[in-house]
CSV table of N, CA and C in Angstrom, one decimal:
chain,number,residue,atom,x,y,z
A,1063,UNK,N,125.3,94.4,131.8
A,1063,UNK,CA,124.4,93.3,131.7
A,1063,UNK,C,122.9,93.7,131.8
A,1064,UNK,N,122.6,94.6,132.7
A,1064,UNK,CA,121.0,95.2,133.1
A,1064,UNK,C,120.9,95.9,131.3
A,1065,UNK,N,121.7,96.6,130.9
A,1065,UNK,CA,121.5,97.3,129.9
A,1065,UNK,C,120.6,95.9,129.0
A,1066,UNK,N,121.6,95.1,128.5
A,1066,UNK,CA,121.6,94.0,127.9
A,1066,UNK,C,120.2,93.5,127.9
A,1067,UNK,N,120.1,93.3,129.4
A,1067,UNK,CA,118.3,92.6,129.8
A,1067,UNK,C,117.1,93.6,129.7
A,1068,UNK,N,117.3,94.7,129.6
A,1068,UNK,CA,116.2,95.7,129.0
A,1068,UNK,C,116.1,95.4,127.4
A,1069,UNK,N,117.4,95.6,126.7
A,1069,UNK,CA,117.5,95.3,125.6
A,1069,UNK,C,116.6,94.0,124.8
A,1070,UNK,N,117.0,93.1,125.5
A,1070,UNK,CA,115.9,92.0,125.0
A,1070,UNK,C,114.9,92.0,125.9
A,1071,UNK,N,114.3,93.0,126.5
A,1071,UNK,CA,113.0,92.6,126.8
A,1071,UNK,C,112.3,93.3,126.0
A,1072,UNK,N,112.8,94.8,125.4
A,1072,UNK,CA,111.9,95.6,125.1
A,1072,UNK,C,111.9,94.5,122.8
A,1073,UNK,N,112.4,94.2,122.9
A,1073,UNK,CA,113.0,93.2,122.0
A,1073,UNK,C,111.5,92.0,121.8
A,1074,UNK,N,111.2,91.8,122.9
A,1074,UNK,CA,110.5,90.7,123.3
A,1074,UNK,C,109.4,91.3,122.9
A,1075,UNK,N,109.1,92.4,123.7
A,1075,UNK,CA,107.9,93.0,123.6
A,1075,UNK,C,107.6,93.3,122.6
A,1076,UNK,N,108.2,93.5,121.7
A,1076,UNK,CA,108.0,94.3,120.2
A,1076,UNK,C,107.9,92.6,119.2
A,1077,UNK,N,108.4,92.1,119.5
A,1077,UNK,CA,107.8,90.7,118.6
A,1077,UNK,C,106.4,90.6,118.9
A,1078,UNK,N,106.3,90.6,120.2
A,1078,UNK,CA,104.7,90.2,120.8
A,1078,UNK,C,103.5,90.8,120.4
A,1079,UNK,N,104.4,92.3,119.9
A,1079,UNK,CA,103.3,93.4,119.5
A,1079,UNK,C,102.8,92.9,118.0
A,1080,UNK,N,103.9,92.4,117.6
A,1080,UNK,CA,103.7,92.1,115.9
A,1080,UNK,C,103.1,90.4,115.7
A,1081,UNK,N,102.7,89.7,116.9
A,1081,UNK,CA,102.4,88.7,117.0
A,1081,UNK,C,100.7,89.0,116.5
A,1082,UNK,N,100.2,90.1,116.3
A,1082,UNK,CA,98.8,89.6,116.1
A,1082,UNK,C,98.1,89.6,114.7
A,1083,UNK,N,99.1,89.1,113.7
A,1083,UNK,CA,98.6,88.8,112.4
A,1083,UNK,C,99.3,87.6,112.3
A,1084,UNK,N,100.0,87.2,113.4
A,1084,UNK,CA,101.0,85.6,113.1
A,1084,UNK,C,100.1,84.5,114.4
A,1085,UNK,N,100.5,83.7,113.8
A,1085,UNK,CA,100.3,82.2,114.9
A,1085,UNK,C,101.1,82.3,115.7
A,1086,UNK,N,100.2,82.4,117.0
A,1086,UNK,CA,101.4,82.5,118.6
A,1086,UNK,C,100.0,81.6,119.1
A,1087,UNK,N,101.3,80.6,120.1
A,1087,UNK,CA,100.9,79.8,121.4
A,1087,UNK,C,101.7,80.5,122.3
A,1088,UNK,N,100.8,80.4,123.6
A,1088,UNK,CA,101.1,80.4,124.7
A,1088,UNK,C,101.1,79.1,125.4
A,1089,UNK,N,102.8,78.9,126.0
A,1089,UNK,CA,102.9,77.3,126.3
A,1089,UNK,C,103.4,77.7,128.1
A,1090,UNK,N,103.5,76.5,128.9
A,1090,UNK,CA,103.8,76.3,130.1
A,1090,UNK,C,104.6,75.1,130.5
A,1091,UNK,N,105.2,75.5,131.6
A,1091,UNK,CA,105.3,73.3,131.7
A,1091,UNK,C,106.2,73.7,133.1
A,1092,UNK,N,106.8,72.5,133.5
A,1092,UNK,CA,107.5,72.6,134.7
A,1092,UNK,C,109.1,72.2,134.3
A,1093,UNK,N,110.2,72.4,135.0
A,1093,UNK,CA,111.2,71.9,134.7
A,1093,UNK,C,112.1,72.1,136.2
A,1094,UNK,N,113.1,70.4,136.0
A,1094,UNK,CA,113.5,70.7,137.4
A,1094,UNK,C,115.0,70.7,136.7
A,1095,UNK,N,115.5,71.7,137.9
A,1095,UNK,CA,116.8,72.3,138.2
A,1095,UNK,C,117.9,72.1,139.4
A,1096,UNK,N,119.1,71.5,138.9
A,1096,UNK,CA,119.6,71.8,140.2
A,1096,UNK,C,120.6,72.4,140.1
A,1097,UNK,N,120.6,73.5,141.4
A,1097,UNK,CA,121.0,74.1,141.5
A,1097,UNK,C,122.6,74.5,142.4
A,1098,UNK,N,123.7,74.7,142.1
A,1098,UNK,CA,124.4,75.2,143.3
A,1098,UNK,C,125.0,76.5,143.2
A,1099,UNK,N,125.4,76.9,144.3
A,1099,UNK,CA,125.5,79.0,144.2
A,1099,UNK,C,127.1,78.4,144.7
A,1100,UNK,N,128.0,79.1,143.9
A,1100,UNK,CA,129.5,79.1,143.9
A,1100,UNK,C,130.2,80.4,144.5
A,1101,UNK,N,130.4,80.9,145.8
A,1101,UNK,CA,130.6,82.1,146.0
A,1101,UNK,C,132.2,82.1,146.7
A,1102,UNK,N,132.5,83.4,147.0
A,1102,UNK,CA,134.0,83.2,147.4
A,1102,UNK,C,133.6,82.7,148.5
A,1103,UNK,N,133.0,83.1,149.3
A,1103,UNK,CA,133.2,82.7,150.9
A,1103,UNK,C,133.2,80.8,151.2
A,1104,UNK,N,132.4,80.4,150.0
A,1104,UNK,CA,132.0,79.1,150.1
A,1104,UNK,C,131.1,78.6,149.2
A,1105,UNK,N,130.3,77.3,149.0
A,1105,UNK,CA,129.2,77.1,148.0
A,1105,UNK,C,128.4,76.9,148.9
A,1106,UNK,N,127.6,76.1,148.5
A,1106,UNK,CA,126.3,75.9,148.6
A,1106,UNK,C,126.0,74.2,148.8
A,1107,UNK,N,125.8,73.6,149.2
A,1107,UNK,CA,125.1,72.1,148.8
A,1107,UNK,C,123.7,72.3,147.3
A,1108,UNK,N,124.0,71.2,146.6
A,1108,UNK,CA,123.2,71.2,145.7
A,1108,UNK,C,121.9,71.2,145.9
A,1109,UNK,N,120.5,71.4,145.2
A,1109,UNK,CA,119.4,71.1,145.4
A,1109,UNK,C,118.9,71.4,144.3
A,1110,UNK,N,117.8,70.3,144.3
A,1110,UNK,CA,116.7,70.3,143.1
A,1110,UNK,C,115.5,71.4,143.6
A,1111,UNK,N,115.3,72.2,142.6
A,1111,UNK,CA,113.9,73.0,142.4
A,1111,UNK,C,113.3,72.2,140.9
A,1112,UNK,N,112.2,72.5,141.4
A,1112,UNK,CA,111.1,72.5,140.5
A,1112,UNK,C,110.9,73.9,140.0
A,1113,UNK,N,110.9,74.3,139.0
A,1113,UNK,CA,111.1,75.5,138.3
A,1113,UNK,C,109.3,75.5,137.2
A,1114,UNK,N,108.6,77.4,137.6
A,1114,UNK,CA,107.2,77.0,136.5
A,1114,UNK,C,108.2,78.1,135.4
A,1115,UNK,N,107.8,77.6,134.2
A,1115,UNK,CA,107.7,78.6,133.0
A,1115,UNK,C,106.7,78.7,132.3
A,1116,UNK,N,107.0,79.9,131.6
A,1116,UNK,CA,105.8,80.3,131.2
A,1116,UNK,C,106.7,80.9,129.7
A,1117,UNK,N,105.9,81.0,128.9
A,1117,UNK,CA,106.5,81.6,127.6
A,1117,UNK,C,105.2,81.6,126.2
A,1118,UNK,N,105.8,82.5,124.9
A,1118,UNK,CA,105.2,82.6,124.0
A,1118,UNK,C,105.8,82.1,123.0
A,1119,UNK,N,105.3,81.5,121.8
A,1119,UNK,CA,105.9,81.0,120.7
A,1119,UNK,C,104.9,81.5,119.3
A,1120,UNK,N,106.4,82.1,118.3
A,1120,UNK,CA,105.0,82.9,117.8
A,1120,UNK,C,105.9,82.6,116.2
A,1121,UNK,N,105.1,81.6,115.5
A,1121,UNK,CA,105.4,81.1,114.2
A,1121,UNK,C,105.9,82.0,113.3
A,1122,UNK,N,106.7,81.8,112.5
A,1122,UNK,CA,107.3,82.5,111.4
A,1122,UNK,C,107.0,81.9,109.9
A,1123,UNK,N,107.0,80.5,110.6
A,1123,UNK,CA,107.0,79.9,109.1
A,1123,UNK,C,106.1,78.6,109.8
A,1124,UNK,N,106.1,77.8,108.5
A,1124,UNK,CA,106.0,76.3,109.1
A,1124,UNK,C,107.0,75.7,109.6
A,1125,UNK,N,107.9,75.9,109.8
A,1125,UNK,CA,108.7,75.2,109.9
A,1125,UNK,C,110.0,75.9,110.9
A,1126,UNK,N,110.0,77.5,111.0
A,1126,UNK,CA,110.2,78.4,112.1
A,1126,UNK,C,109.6,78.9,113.2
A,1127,UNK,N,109.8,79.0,114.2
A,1127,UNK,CA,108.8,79.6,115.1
A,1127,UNK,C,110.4,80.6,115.8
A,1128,UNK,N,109.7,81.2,116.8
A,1128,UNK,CA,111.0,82.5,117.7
A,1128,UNK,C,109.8,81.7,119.2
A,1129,UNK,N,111.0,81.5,120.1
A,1129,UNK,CA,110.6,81.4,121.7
A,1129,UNK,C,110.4,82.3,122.4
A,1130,UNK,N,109.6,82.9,123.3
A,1130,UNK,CA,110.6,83.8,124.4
A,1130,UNK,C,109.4,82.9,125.5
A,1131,UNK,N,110.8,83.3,126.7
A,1131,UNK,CA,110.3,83.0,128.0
A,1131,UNK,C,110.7,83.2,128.7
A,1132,UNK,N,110.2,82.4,130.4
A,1132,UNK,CA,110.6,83.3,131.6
A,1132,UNK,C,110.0,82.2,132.4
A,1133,UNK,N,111.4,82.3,133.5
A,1133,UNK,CA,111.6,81.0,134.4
A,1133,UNK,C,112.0,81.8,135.7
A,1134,UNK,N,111.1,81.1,137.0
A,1134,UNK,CA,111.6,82.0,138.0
A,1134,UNK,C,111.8,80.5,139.0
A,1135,UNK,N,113.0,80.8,139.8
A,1135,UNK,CA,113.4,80.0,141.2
A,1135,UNK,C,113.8,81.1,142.3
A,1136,UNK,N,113.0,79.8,143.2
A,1136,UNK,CA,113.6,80.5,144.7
A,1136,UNK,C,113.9,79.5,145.9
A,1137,UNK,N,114.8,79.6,146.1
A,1137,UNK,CA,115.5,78.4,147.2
A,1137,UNK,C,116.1,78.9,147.9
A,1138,UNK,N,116.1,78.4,149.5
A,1138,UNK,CA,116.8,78.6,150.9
A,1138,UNK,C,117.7,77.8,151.0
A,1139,UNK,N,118.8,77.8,150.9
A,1139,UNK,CA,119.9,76.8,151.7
A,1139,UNK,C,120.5,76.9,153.0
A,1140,UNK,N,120.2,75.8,153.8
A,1140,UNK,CA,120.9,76.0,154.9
A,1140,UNK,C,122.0,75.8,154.9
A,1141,UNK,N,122.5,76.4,156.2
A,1141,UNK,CA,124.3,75.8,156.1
A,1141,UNK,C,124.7,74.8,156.9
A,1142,UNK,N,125.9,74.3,156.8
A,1142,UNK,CA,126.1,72.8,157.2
A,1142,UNK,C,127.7,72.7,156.9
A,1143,UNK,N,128.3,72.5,158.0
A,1143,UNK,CA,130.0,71.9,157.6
A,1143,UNK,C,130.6,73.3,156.9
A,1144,UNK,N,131.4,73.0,155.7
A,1144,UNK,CA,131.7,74.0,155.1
A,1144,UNK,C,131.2,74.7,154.1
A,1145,UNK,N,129.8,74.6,154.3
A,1145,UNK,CA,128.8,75.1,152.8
A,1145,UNK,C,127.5,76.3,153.7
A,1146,UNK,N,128.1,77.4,152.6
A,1146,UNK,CA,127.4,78.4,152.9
A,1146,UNK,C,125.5,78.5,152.9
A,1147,UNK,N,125.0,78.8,153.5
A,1147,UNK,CA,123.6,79.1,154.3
A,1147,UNK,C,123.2,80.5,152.8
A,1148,UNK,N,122.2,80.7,152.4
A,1148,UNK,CA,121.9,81.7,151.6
A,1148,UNK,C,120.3,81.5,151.4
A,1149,UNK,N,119.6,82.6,150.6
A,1149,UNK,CA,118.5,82.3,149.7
A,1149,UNK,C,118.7,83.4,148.8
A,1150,UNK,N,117.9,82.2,147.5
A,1150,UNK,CA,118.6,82.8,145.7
A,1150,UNK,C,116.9,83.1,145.4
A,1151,UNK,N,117.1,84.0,144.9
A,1151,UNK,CA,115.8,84.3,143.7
A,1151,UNK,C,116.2,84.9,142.6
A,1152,UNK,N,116.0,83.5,141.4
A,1152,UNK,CA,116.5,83.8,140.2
A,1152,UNK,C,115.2,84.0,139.1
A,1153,UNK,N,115.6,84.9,138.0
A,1153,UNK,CA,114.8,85.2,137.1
A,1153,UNK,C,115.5,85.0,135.6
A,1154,UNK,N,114.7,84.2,134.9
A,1154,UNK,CA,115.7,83.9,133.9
A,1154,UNK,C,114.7,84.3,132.7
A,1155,UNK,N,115.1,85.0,131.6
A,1155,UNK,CA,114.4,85.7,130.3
A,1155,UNK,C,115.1,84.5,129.2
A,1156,UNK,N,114.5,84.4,128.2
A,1156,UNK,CA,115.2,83.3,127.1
A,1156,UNK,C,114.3,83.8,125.9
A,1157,UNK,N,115.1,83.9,124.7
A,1157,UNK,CA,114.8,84.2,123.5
A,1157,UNK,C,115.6,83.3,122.7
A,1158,UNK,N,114.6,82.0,121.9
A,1158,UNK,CA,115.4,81.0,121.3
A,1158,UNK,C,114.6,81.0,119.4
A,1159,UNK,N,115.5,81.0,118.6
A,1159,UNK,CA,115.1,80.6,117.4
A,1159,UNK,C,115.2,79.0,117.2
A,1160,UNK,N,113.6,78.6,116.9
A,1160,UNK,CA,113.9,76.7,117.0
A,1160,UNK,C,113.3,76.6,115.4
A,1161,UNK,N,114.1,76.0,115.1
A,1161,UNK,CA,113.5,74.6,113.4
A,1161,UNK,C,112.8,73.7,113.5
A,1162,UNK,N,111.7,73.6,112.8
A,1162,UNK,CA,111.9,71.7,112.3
A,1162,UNK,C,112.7,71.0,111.9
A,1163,UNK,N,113.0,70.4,112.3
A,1163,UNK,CA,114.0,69.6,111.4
A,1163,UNK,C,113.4,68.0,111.4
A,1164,UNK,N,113.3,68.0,110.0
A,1164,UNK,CA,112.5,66.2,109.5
A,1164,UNK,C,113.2,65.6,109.3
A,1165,UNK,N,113.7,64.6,110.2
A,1165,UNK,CA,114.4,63.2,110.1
A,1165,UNK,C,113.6,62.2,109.8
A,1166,UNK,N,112.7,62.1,110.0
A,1166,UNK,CA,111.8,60.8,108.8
A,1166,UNK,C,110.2,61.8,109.1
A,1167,UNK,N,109.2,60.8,108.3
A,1167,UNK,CA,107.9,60.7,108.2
A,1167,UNK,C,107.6,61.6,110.0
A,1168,UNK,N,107.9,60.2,110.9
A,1168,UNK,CA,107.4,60.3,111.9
A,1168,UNK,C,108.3,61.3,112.6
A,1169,UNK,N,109.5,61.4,112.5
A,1169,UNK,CA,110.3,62.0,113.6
A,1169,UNK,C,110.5,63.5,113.4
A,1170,UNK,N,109.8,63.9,113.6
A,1170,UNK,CA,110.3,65.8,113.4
A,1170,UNK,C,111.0,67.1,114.5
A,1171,UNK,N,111.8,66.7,115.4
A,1171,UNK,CA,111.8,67.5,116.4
A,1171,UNK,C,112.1,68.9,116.0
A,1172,UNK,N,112.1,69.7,117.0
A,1172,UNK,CA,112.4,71.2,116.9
A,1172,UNK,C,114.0,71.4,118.2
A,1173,UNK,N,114.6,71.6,117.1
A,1173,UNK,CA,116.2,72.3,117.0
A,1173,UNK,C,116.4,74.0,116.9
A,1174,UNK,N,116.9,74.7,118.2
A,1174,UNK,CA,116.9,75.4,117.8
A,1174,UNK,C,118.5,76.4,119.2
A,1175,UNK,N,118.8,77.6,118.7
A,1175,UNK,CA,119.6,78.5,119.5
A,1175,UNK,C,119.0,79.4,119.9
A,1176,UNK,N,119.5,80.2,121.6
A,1176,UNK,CA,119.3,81.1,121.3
A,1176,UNK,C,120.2,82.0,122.4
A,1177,UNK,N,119.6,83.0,123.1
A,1177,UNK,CA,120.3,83.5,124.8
A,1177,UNK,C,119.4,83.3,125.8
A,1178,UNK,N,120.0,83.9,126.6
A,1178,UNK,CA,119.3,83.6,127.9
A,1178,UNK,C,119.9,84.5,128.9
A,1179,UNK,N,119.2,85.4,129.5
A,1179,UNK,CA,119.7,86.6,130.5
A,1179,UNK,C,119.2,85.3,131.9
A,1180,UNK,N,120.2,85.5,133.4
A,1180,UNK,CA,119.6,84.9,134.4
A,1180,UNK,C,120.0,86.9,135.9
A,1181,UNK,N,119.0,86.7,136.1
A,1181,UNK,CA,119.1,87.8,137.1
A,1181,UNK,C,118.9,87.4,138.7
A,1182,UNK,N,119.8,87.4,139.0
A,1182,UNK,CA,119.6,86.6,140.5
A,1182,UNK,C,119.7,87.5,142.0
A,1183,UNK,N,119.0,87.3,142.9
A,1183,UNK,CA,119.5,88.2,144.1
A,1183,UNK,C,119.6,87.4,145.0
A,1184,UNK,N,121.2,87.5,146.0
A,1184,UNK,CA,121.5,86.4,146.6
A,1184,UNK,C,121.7,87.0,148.4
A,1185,UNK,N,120.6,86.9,149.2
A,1185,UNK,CA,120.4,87.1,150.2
A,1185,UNK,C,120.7,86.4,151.7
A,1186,UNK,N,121.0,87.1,152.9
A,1186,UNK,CA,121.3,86.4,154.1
A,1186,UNK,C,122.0,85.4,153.9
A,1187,UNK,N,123.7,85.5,153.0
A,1187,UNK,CA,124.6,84.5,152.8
A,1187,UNK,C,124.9,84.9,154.7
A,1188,UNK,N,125.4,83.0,155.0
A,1188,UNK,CA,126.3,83.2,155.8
A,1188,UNK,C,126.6,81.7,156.4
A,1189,UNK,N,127.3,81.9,157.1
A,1189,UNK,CA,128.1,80.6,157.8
A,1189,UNK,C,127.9,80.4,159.2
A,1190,UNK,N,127.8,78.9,159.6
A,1190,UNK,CA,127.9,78.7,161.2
A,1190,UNK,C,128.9,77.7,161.3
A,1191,UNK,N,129.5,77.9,162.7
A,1191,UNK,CA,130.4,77.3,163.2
A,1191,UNK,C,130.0,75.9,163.7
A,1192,UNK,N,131.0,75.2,164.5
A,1192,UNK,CA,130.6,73.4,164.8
A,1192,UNK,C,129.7,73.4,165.8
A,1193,UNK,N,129.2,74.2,166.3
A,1193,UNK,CA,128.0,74.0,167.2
A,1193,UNK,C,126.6,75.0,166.5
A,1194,UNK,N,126.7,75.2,165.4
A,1194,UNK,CA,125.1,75.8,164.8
A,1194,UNK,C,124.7,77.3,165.5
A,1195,UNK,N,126.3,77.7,165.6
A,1195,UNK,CA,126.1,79.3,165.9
A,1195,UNK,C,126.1,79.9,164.5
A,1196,UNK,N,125.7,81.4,164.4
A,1196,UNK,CA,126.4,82.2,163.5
A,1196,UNK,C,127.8,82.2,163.8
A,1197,UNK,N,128.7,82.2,162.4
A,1197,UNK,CA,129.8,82.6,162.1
A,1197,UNK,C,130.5,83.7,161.9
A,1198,UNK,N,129.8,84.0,160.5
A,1198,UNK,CA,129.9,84.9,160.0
A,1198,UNK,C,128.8,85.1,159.4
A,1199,UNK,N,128.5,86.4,159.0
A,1199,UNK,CA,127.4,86.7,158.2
A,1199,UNK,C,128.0,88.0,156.8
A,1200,UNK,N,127.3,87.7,155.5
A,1200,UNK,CA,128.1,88.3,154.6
A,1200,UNK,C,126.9,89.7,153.6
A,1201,UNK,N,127.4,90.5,152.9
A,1201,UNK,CA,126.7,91.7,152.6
A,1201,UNK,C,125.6,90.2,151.6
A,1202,UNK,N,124.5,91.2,151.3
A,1202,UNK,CA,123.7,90.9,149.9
A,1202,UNK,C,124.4,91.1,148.7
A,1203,UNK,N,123.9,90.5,147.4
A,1203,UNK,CA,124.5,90.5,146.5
A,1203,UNK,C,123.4,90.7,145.1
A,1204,UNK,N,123.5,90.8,144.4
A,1204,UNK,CA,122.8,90.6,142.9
A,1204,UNK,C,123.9,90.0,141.8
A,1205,UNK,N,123.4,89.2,141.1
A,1205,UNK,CA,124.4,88.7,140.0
A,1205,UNK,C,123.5,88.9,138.5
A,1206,UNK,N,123.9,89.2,137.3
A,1206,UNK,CA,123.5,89.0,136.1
A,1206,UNK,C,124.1,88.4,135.4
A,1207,UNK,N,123.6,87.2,134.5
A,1207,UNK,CA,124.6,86.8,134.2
A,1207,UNK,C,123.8,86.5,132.5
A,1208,UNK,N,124.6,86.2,131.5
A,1208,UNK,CA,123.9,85.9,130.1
A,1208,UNK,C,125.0,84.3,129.5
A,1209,UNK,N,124.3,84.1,128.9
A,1209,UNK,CA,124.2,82.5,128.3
A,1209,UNK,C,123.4,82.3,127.0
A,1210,UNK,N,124.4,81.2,125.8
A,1210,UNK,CA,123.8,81.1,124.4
A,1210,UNK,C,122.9,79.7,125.3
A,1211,UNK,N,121.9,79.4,124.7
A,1211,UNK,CA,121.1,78.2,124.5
A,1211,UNK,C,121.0,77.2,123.5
């Protein structure tokens, strides 16, 4: 998977390079996420992050453009009952081909696929017992994971 995520970065980088005879925006915005970490020992209780991205969009056509981006979260969960205690820092890369697509005059949205690498490092998992001792405590972890969009 690491292979994979070099792969489309250096991928990335090389559109970006070719971006300066073409129309590129640089766009931003917020997005919220929620999130839960599924692990053997136990999960997690859910939570909303507010997530910043940042990314490039760099025209092909009128009516084509190519995405790339990059989304970063970081969240603490405490533990409670039977749900694991941890903190996640995730990094997520996305390379999307979007369309216009004209459904009328006014309506034009942009449709598009693409992947998405998520790289996460999942730290100080652990568990406490019915009086808010340590339980157990579990190794660190890293996960990579990939996804169509």
């Amino acid at each position: 998977m690491k292979k994979l995520t070099v792969f489309c970065a250096i991928i990335s980088m090389a559109a970006l390079v070719s971006a300066k005879d073409r129309d590129y925006s640089i766009v931003g915005g917020l997005s919220y996420n929620t999130l839960t970490v599924c692990e053997s020992e136990g999960d997690t209780s859910s939570e909303g992050i507010i997530a910043p991205r940042i990314g490039v969009e760099l025209a092909m056509s009128r009516i084509d453009k190519l995405a790339f981006g990059w989304r970063m979260m970081s969240e603490t969960y405490k533990p409670s009952g039977n749900n694991l205690g941890l903190k996640i820092d995730v990094n997520q890369f996305d390379v999307t081909w979007l369309r216009n697509l004209r459904l009328s005059r006014e309506i034009k949205p942009w449709v598009g696929a693409g992947i998405r690498t998520t790289i996460g490092d999942i730290k100080d998992r652990h568990t406490i017992d019915d009086d808010g001792y340590l339980d157990e405590a579990y190794e660190n972890r890293s996960a990579t994971d990939i996804c169509l969009i």
